[in-house]
């Protein structure tokens, strides 16, 4: 594979600051897996921004490096070239206190749902320091959050006693209990049935409107992206490049009924065409 | 009685029933074939020997039980520590694992002369042999439990800012618990094997010594009596380990059952 494109720096485009201060900024970020003759270019010169409190979705054909992008933003993977900045600071190690939710819920089977949700409070400061002194406050906080996603009273159950949809709700609670300013979602609803999935879009939107964190959602569900996001980025197939950026200016809160309105459907179709081009 | 309850009762009776049938067959065949008691005594003879020599057997059985338990306890402590150390770091895992496999490939009986050389005959070689046999399954299981943390789980922890030791304590150790408890059943059985083997060659106490002595005197029913006693102790220890396993890592069982 010809990797010269990666190493030759391209002139940086003037940062687009129309949407306010960027929370996350990626400039010409590329990632090469492996070494020697076995190199794979996974992400190719991606430039994108997430404004403070913005909900961004990244869509694209499977295997296009969407999940890699998430690891780049959180510093779990170092970029081969280009720069990642969060809050104006260069990311060169895993950044702390980010909320994360994956397709499989990664709840710990040996902890009750409540104790699972409270996990970040045992790790992230200042909660960790106060975890003994303010234990009852922390419990109340986790219980409130569970309540708000419709899991009131389920805190004492173990995750494996809950349905897939309930596990994913608890997973969102765990990702948000420490009120992170940045939430990373890697196809969190992909394993759920269609009804549960659409229900959880509403839950997710409620949580976001209440806490107003910045969010990056990786998904291959275009309706999900348009329902939740302020900006949708379309990635090409591997090596992943951003080929399209679409603002979604539909009013909030968005509803399922709204997702069948012509304007909504128009945006979804527009994105679908771009993806078809990307797959061609 | 409902059929489900009947089935449960049947399942519980089954092992006893099969044992009884086998013993009866053994009794009948040895008596009918006229095989000498010095070759294969019938169960009734073995039972009589157990009663006749019960003081002697008890004394040696307690010795074996003691050395086995000490060896097992040491293997448990060392196995958990080594397993955690190996599983927590992929470099250590890669570096130490081949050595462990090589160590495990050594027939442990071959170590007994060394143990005798170092510590003299008696209880200590038995404890050490039980320890070396029981150690490997515990180390391997604990290390596997720690080393196979799901990458997503690790990503979640790292993005929360968890240090390596926090990941080990909050994910690695709880995750390794079912692996540890599963290894105990294997380890305790091997510990009995180890101490009895050691006693046969390097001790004046214990069931192993009793077996060798009885065999030398052609008291074959006493040999069998000793074997039965070891088997009973091992089965009881196994059952205790199994009970502890289901109690301590109940989530692993229920999670599997769905």
XYZ file of C-alpha atoms in Angstrom:
538
model
C 0.000 0.000 0.000
C 1.301 3.431 -0.894
C 1.654 5.413 2.283
C 3.377 8.454 0.914
C 0.156 10.353 0.994
C 0.203 10.074 4.770
C 3.681 11.273 5.406
C 3.426 14.280 3.098
C 1.690 16.924 5.178
C -1.034 18.761 3.392
C -1.602 22.431 4.111
C -3.994 22.806 6.982
C -7.378 24.191 6.230
C -8.400 27.241 8.213
C -10.277 25.960 11.259
C -13.948 26.457 10.982
C -15.053 28.232 14.134
C -18.573 29.085 13.088
C -20.072 26.769 15.709
C -18.242 28.123 18.703
C -15.196 26.892 20.555
C -14.147 23.375 19.545
C -14.104 20.803 22.309
C -12.454 18.160 20.178
C -10.409 18.940 17.111
C -8.824 16.483 14.702
C -6.447 17.902 12.111
C -5.236 15.722 9.264
C -5.217 12.679 11.495
C -4.009 9.431 9.943
C -3.473 6.075 11.555
C -1.369 3.230 10.219
C -1.683 -0.207 11.771
C 1.189 -2.636 11.823
C 4.750 -2.170 10.631
C 7.105 -3.217 7.852
C 5.413 -4.639 4.763
C 2.225 -5.329 6.658
C 1.007 -1.768 7.072
C -2.625 -0.859 6.798
C -3.872 2.661 6.544
C -6.975 2.694 8.720
C -7.788 6.392 8.923
C -6.669 8.839 6.263
C -6.217 12.551 6.949
C -9.380 13.107 8.932
C -10.188 16.642 9.917
C -13.240 17.191 12.066
C -14.409 19.154 15.066
C -16.791 18.708 17.914
C -17.996 21.959 19.443
C -18.705 22.192 23.183
C -22.023 20.535 23.840
C -22.369 19.371 20.264
C -23.676 15.928 19.327
C -21.684 14.539 16.423
C -22.387 11.313 14.571
C -19.938 9.471 12.338
C -21.507 7.113 9.810
C -19.947 4.947 7.168
C -19.719 1.445 5.753
C -18.579 -1.172 8.239
C -14.848 -1.487 8.669
C -14.231 2.103 7.640
C -12.318 2.958 10.768
C -15.130 4.599 12.725
C -14.222 2.824 15.939
C -10.562 3.629 15.361
C -11.558 7.262 15.200
C -13.073 6.988 18.684
C -9.865 5.542 20.079
C -7.900 8.350 18.454
C -10.072 11.011 20.054
C -9.775 9.494 23.526
C -6.054 8.909 23.170
C -6.362 5.142 23.512
C -4.525 4.952 20.176
C -1.868 7.484 19.209
C -2.262 9.041 15.756
C 0.451 8.183 13.245
C 0.382 11.675 11.774
C -1.686 14.753 12.397
C -2.936 16.099 15.671
C -5.787 15.452 18.069
C -6.670 18.142 20.584
C -9.261 18.116 23.350
C -9.951 21.414 25.107
C -7.108 22.909 23.083
C -4.594 20.462 24.516
C -2.788 17.881 22.394
C -3.897 14.343 23.197
C -0.860 12.106 23.626
C -2.153 9.656 26.243
C -5.591 8.345 27.248
C -7.566 11.366 28.384
C -9.304 10.983 31.698
C -12.908 11.074 32.694
C -14.420 10.390 29.284
C -17.693 8.487 29.224
C -17.719 5.465 26.953
C -20.390 3.046 25.838
C -19.940 0.133 23.462
C -22.190 -2.202 21.533
C -21.846 -4.906 24.160
C -22.603 -3.340 27.458
C -19.358 -4.377 29.259
C -21.163 -4.261 32.594
C -19.407 -6.333 35.229
C -21.420 -9.465 36.002
C -20.146 -9.596 39.594
C -21.520 -6.154 40.420
C -25.130 -5.204 40.812
C -26.482 -2.716 38.311
C -26.217 0.092 40.858
C -22.607 -0.760 41.695
C -21.852 -0.960 37.986
C -23.240 2.503 37.449
C -21.177 3.756 40.386
C -17.901 2.405 38.974
C -16.704 5.753 37.511
C -17.271 7.381 40.911
C -14.630 5.032 42.330
C -12.079 6.064 39.706
C -12.678 9.628 38.566
C -11.732 12.585 40.759
C -13.129 14.355 42.733
C -15.631 11.552 43.342
C -12.938 9.015 44.160
C -11.557 11.189 46.955
C -15.017 11.665 48.428
C -16.337 8.176 47.842
C -16.409 7.190 51.494
C -17.555 10.474 52.944
C -20.278 11.041 50.356
C -21.261 7.476 49.710
C -24.970 8.028 50.271
C -24.892 11.031 47.939
C -23.210 8.940 45.274
C -25.735 6.152 45.670
C -28.560 8.672 45.377
C -26.957 10.152 42.283
C -26.689 6.762 40.580
C -30.222 5.852 41.577
C -31.576 9.134 40.196
C -29.830 8.470 36.916
C -31.194 4.918 36.728
C -34.626 6.294 37.519
C -34.339 8.812 34.684
C -33.751 6.095 32.096
C -36.625 3.997 33.417
C -34.555 1.615 35.539
C -35.821 2.800 38.925
C -35.793 -0.112 41.363
C -33.541 -2.289 39.192
C -30.310 -1.167 40.865
C -30.065 -4.270 43.016
C -30.427 -6.652 40.096
C -27.376 -8.074 38.404
C -26.793 -7.048 34.786
C -27.456 -10.559 33.532
C -30.886 -10.406 35.118
C -31.772 -7.494 32.827
C -32.837 -7.529 29.174
C -30.461 -6.285 26.476
C -32.206 -2.922 26.294
C -32.091 -2.481 30.064
C -28.418 -3.393 30.129
C -27.718 -0.751 27.517
C -29.652 1.842 29.557
C -27.550 0.958 32.590
C -24.486 1.188 30.378
C -25.417 4.748 29.396
C -25.896 5.584 33.070
C -22.421 4.272 33.843
C -20.974 6.336 31.011
C -22.637 9.490 32.357
C -22.741 9.176 36.142
C -19.574 11.250 36.642
C -20.990 13.923 34.309
C -18.196 13.716 31.763
C -17.935 16.594 29.350
C -17.284 14.168 26.520
C -19.225 11.007 25.726
C -18.059 8.452 23.184
C -20.654 6.032 21.838
C -19.525 3.124 19.678
C -22.666 1.624 18.107
C -24.283 1.381 21.522
C -27.686 0.411 20.173
C -26.603 -1.877 17.338
C -27.294 -5.139 19.152
C -30.830 -4.191 20.161
C -34.107 -4.866 18.401
C -35.579 -2.016 16.370
C -38.224 -0.954 18.919
C -35.831 -0.893 21.851
C -33.294 0.909 19.746
C -35.677 3.709 18.800
C -36.818 3.971 22.407
C -33.238 4.431 23.527
C -32.668 7.233 21.026
C -35.223 9.160 23.048
C -33.495 8.209 26.318
C -30.147 9.294 24.899
C -31.530 12.609 23.670
C -33.087 13.321 27.089
C -29.809 12.648 28.843
C -27.940 14.869 26.406
C -30.413 17.736 26.641
C -30.177 17.595 30.426
C -26.398 17.306 30.813
C -25.258 18.948 27.555
C -22.024 17.040 27.184
C -20.245 16.823 23.849
C -20.899 13.493 22.211
C -19.412 11.458 19.396
C -21.638 8.659 18.174
C -20.311 6.033 15.789
C -23.100 4.199 14.011
C -24.134 2.697 10.724
C -27.787 3.513 11.313
C -28.488 6.706 9.364
C -31.837 7.394 11.049
C -30.135 7.097 14.418
C -27.468 9.564 13.323
C -29.985 12.106 12.047
C -32.238 11.679 15.106
C -29.456 12.329 17.601
C -26.793 14.448 15.942
C -26.235 18.131 15.247
C -23.610 17.236 12.681
C -23.212 13.998 10.758
C -19.876 13.060 9.209
C -19.813 10.433 6.467
C -16.705 8.295 6.223
C -15.518 6.438 3.140
C -14.605 2.768 3.178
C -11.116 1.903 4.350
C -8.895 3.864 4.474
C -11.463 6.000 6.243
C -11.731 9.572 5.061
C -14.373 12.167 5.834
C -16.209 12.600 2.536
C -19.207 14.578 3.663
C -20.336 16.758 6.530
C -24.016 17.447 7.090
C -25.559 19.804 9.634
C -28.893 18.638 11.023
C -30.902 21.654 12.078
C -34.094 19.875 13.048
C -35.661 21.277 16.221
C -35.214 19.493 19.578
C -36.472 17.441 21.187
C -36.765 15.270 18.134
C -39.411 12.614 18.140
C -39.940 9.280 16.453
C -42.943 10.751 14.652
C -40.646 13.500 13.435
C -38.334 10.913 11.983
C -40.992 10.140 9.390
C -41.377 13.774 8.280
C -40.163 14.594 4.767
C -37.376 16.879 5.982
C -35.908 14.145 8.218
C -36.230 11.528 5.518
C -34.662 13.902 3.006
C -31.546 14.208 5.164
C -31.365 10.428 5.621
C -31.621 9.909 1.847
C -28.956 12.513 1.222
C -26.613 10.657 3.581
C -27.483 7.313 2.039
C -26.471 8.596 -1.404
C -23.125 9.722 -0.013
C -22.578 6.306 1.566
C -23.414 4.592 -1.718
C -20.778 6.736 -3.376
C -18.355 5.786 -0.612
C -18.989 2.092 -1.152
C -18.685 2.304 -4.927
C -44.736 -36.476 44.203
C -44.352 -34.511 41.013
C -42.300 -36.023 38.221
C -39.689 -33.258 38.494
C -39.161 -34.023 42.185
C -39.032 -37.728 41.416
C -36.412 -37.101 38.807
C -34.332 -35.093 41.259
C -34.485 -37.862 43.840
C -33.546 -40.405 41.189
C -30.546 -38.296 40.182
C -29.380 -38.072 43.781
C -29.752 -41.786 44.416
C -28.030 -42.805 41.190
C -24.350 -42.497 42.281
C -25.045 -44.509 45.453
C -26.962 -47.116 43.540
C -24.220 -47.588 40.960
C -21.585 -47.831 43.706
C -23.668 -50.464 45.480
C -24.163 -52.460 42.281
C -20.438 -52.354 41.459
C -19.518 -53.461 44.986
C -22.030 -56.296 44.805
C -20.651 -57.423 41.426
C -17.122 -57.260 42.799
C -18.125 -59.322 45.839
C -19.911 -61.947 43.726
C -17.204 -62.218 41.072
C -14.304 -62.529 43.520
C -16.142 -65.178 45.499
C -17.408 -67.099 42.463
C -14.077 -67.084 40.643
C -12.213 -68.176 43.754
C -9.479 -65.602 43.163
C -7.083 -65.415 46.092
C -7.560 -62.692 48.718
C -3.908 -61.827 48.242
C -4.661 -60.817 44.634
C -8.078 -59.216 44.861
C -10.007 -59.319 48.126
C -13.806 -58.916 48.024
C -15.312 -55.689 49.424
C -16.459 -57.442 52.577
C -12.836 -58.353 53.388
C -11.785 -54.750 52.756
C -14.550 -53.557 55.062
C -13.394 -55.911 57.774
C -9.833 -54.713 57.367
C -11.026 -51.123 57.745
C -12.732 -51.999 61.007
C -9.877 -54.126 62.317
C -7.197 -51.542 61.550
C -9.275 -48.427 62.072
C -6.921 -46.873 64.659
C -3.899 -47.409 62.428
C -5.704 -46.163 59.330
C -7.035 -43.078 61.111
C -3.581 -42.156 62.350
C -2.049 -42.386 58.878
C -5.043 -40.792 57.173
C -4.816 -37.742 59.456
C -1.139 -37.435 58.609
C -1.907 -37.534 54.885
C -4.759 -35.095 55.320
C -2.489 -32.695 57.195
C 0.353 -32.741 54.652
C -2.117 -32.463 51.770
C -3.901 -29.511 53.292
C -0.694 -27.652 54.117
C 0.604 -28.264 50.594
C -2.707 -27.184 49.109
C -2.890 -24.029 51.231
C 0.643 -23.051 50.237
C -0.157 -23.752 46.577
C -3.292 -21.630 46.873
C -1.440 -18.636 48.322
C 1.525 -18.914 45.953
C -0.713 -19.747 42.982
C -2.870 -16.654 43.438
C 0.155 -14.368 43.786
C 2.053 -15.864 40.837
C -1.112 -16.036 38.730
C -1.918 -12.372 39.353
C 1.640 -11.313 38.632
C 1.742 -13.290 35.406
C -1.728 -12.310 34.224
C -1.358 -8.622 35.039
C 1.482 -8.034 32.631
C 1.661 -9.416 29.134
C 5.469 -9.245 29.220
C 5.674 -11.356 32.358
C 3.005 -13.643 30.910
C 5.047 -14.231 27.763
C 8.306 -14.531 29.664
C 7.208 -16.887 32.416
C 4.625 -19.061 30.699
C 7.089 -21.355 28.825
C 8.986 -21.847 32.085
C 5.771 -22.838 33.833
C 4.930 -25.338 31.120
C 8.420 -26.809 31.382
C 8.107 -26.948 35.162
C 4.772 -28.691 34.853
C 6.207 -31.227 32.395
C 8.665 -32.498 35.012
C 7.228 -35.622 36.640
C 6.859 -34.435 40.234
C 7.830 -37.868 41.581
C 11.279 -37.155 40.169
C 11.549 -34.208 42.531
C 10.983 -36.268 45.663
C 14.647 -37.432 45.913
C 15.647 -33.774 45.822
C 13.159 -32.859 48.527
C 14.487 -35.713 50.653
C 18.032 -34.558 50.042
C 17.127 -31.057 51.191
C 14.708 -31.754 54.024
C 15.092 -35.398 54.979
C 12.269 -37.929 54.885
C 8.935 -37.312 56.587
C 6.171 -34.772 56.270
C 8.067 -32.018 54.478
C 8.682 -33.848 51.168
C 4.987 -34.813 51.186
C 3.927 -31.196 51.687
C 6.312 -30.025 48.962
C 5.135 -32.650 46.488
C 1.498 -31.798 47.152
C 2.408 -28.132 46.718
C 4.216 -28.556 43.395
C 1.411 -30.661 41.942
C -1.388 -28.339 43.066
C 0.384 -25.131 42.101
C 0.218 -25.311 38.314
C -3.550 -25.456 37.732
C -4.089 -22.567 40.153
C -1.433 -20.356 38.544
C -2.625 -21.047 35.024
C -6.278 -20.436 35.835
C -5.732 -17.229 37.774
C -3.379 -15.895 35.104
C -5.892 -16.747 32.379
C -8.716 -15.042 34.240
C -6.706 -11.858 34.637
C -5.150 -11.895 31.182
C -8.421 -12.339 29.292
C -10.119 -9.085 30.315
C -12.279 -7.909 27.420
C -10.520 -5.132 25.489
C -13.662 -2.984 25.640
C -13.716 -3.290 29.424
C -10.118 -2.164 29.510
C -10.915 0.773 27.198
C -13.735 1.844 29.486
C -11.441 1.696 32.500
C -8.570 3.489 30.776
C -10.763 6.256 29.443
C -12.024 6.808 32.985
C -8.391 7.324 33.923
C -7.961 4.076 35.867
C -4.406 3.095 36.721
C -3.156 -0.397 35.959
C -3.477 -1.494 39.567
C -7.047 -0.194 39.647
C -7.891 -2.211 36.541
C -6.342 -5.260 38.216
C -8.276 -4.797 41.450
C -11.632 -3.809 39.957
C -11.683 -6.040 36.888
C -8.829 -8.549 36.868
C -9.246 -10.044 40.327
C -13.058 -10.375 40.380
C -12.888 -11.761 36.878
C -10.279 -14.344 37.896
C -12.361 -15.616 40.839
C -14.446 -18.196 38.910
C -11.244 -19.392 37.229
C -9.569 -19.720 40.623
C -12.437 -21.625 42.202
C -12.697 -23.899 39.174
C -9.016 -24.786 39.595
C -9.391 -25.702 43.281
C -11.186 -28.975 42.519
C -8.348 -30.086 40.272
C -5.683 -28.762 42.634
C -6.984 -30.485 45.773
C -7.145 -33.851 44.007
C -3.594 -33.416 42.742
C -2.457 -32.419 46.229
C -3.672 -35.796 47.561
C -1.853 -37.558 44.729
C 1.322 -35.662 45.595
C 1.384 -36.349 49.303
C 0.484 -40.046 48.959
C 3.152 -40.618 46.304
C 5.736 -38.895 48.455
C 4.739 -40.950 51.481
C 5.218 -44.186 49.577
C 8.921 -43.458 49.051
C 9.979 -40.907 51.610
C 8.018 -41.152 54.840
C 7.289 -43.282 57.854
C 3.832 -41.854 58.200
C 0.732 -41.389 56.111
C -1.478 -43.499 53.891
C 1.260 -43.903 51.281
C 3.599 -45.429 53.846
C 0.739 -47.636 55.135
C 0.077 -48.900 51.591
C 3.702 -49.793 50.950
C 4.031 -51.571 54.286
C 0.793 -53.503 53.857
C 1.703 -54.534 50.321
C 5.110 -55.761 51.487
C 3.328 -57.920 54.073
C 0.768 -59.138 51.481
C -2.048 -57.585 53.514
C -3.907 -56.704 50.353
C -7.208 -55.893 52.067
C -5.407 -53.267 54.133
C -3.927 -51.800 50.914
C -7.423 -51.505 49.505
C -8.716 -50.092 52.787
C -6.074 -47.368 52.569
C -7.026 -46.591 48.971
C -10.691 -46.337 49.920
C -9.877 -43.906 52.728
C -7.791 -41.671 50.426
C -10.569 -41.731 47.852
C -13.158 -40.738 50.449
C -11.016 -37.854 51.725
C -10.408 -36.637 48.167
C -14.096 -36.821 47.266
C -15.082 -34.874 50.383
C -12.418 -32.224 49.700
C -13.582 -32.038 46.089
C -17.186 -31.564 47.186
C -16.158 -28.776 49.577
C -14.251 -27.023 46.770
C -17.247 -27.358 44.489
C -19.535 -25.918 47.138
C -17.172 -22.988 47.706
C -17.018 -22.450 43.942
C -20.777 -22.126 43.491
C -21.086 -19.925 46.567
C -18.202 -17.548 45.910
C -18.680 -16.955 42.197
C -22.425 -17.381 41.993
C -22.632 -14.694 39.314
C -20.537 -16.772 36.928
C -22.914 -19.694 37.247
C -26.109 -17.698 37.030
C -24.746 -15.571 34.224
C -24.036 -18.716 32.273
C -27.439 -20.158 33.025
C -28.832 -16.952 31.559
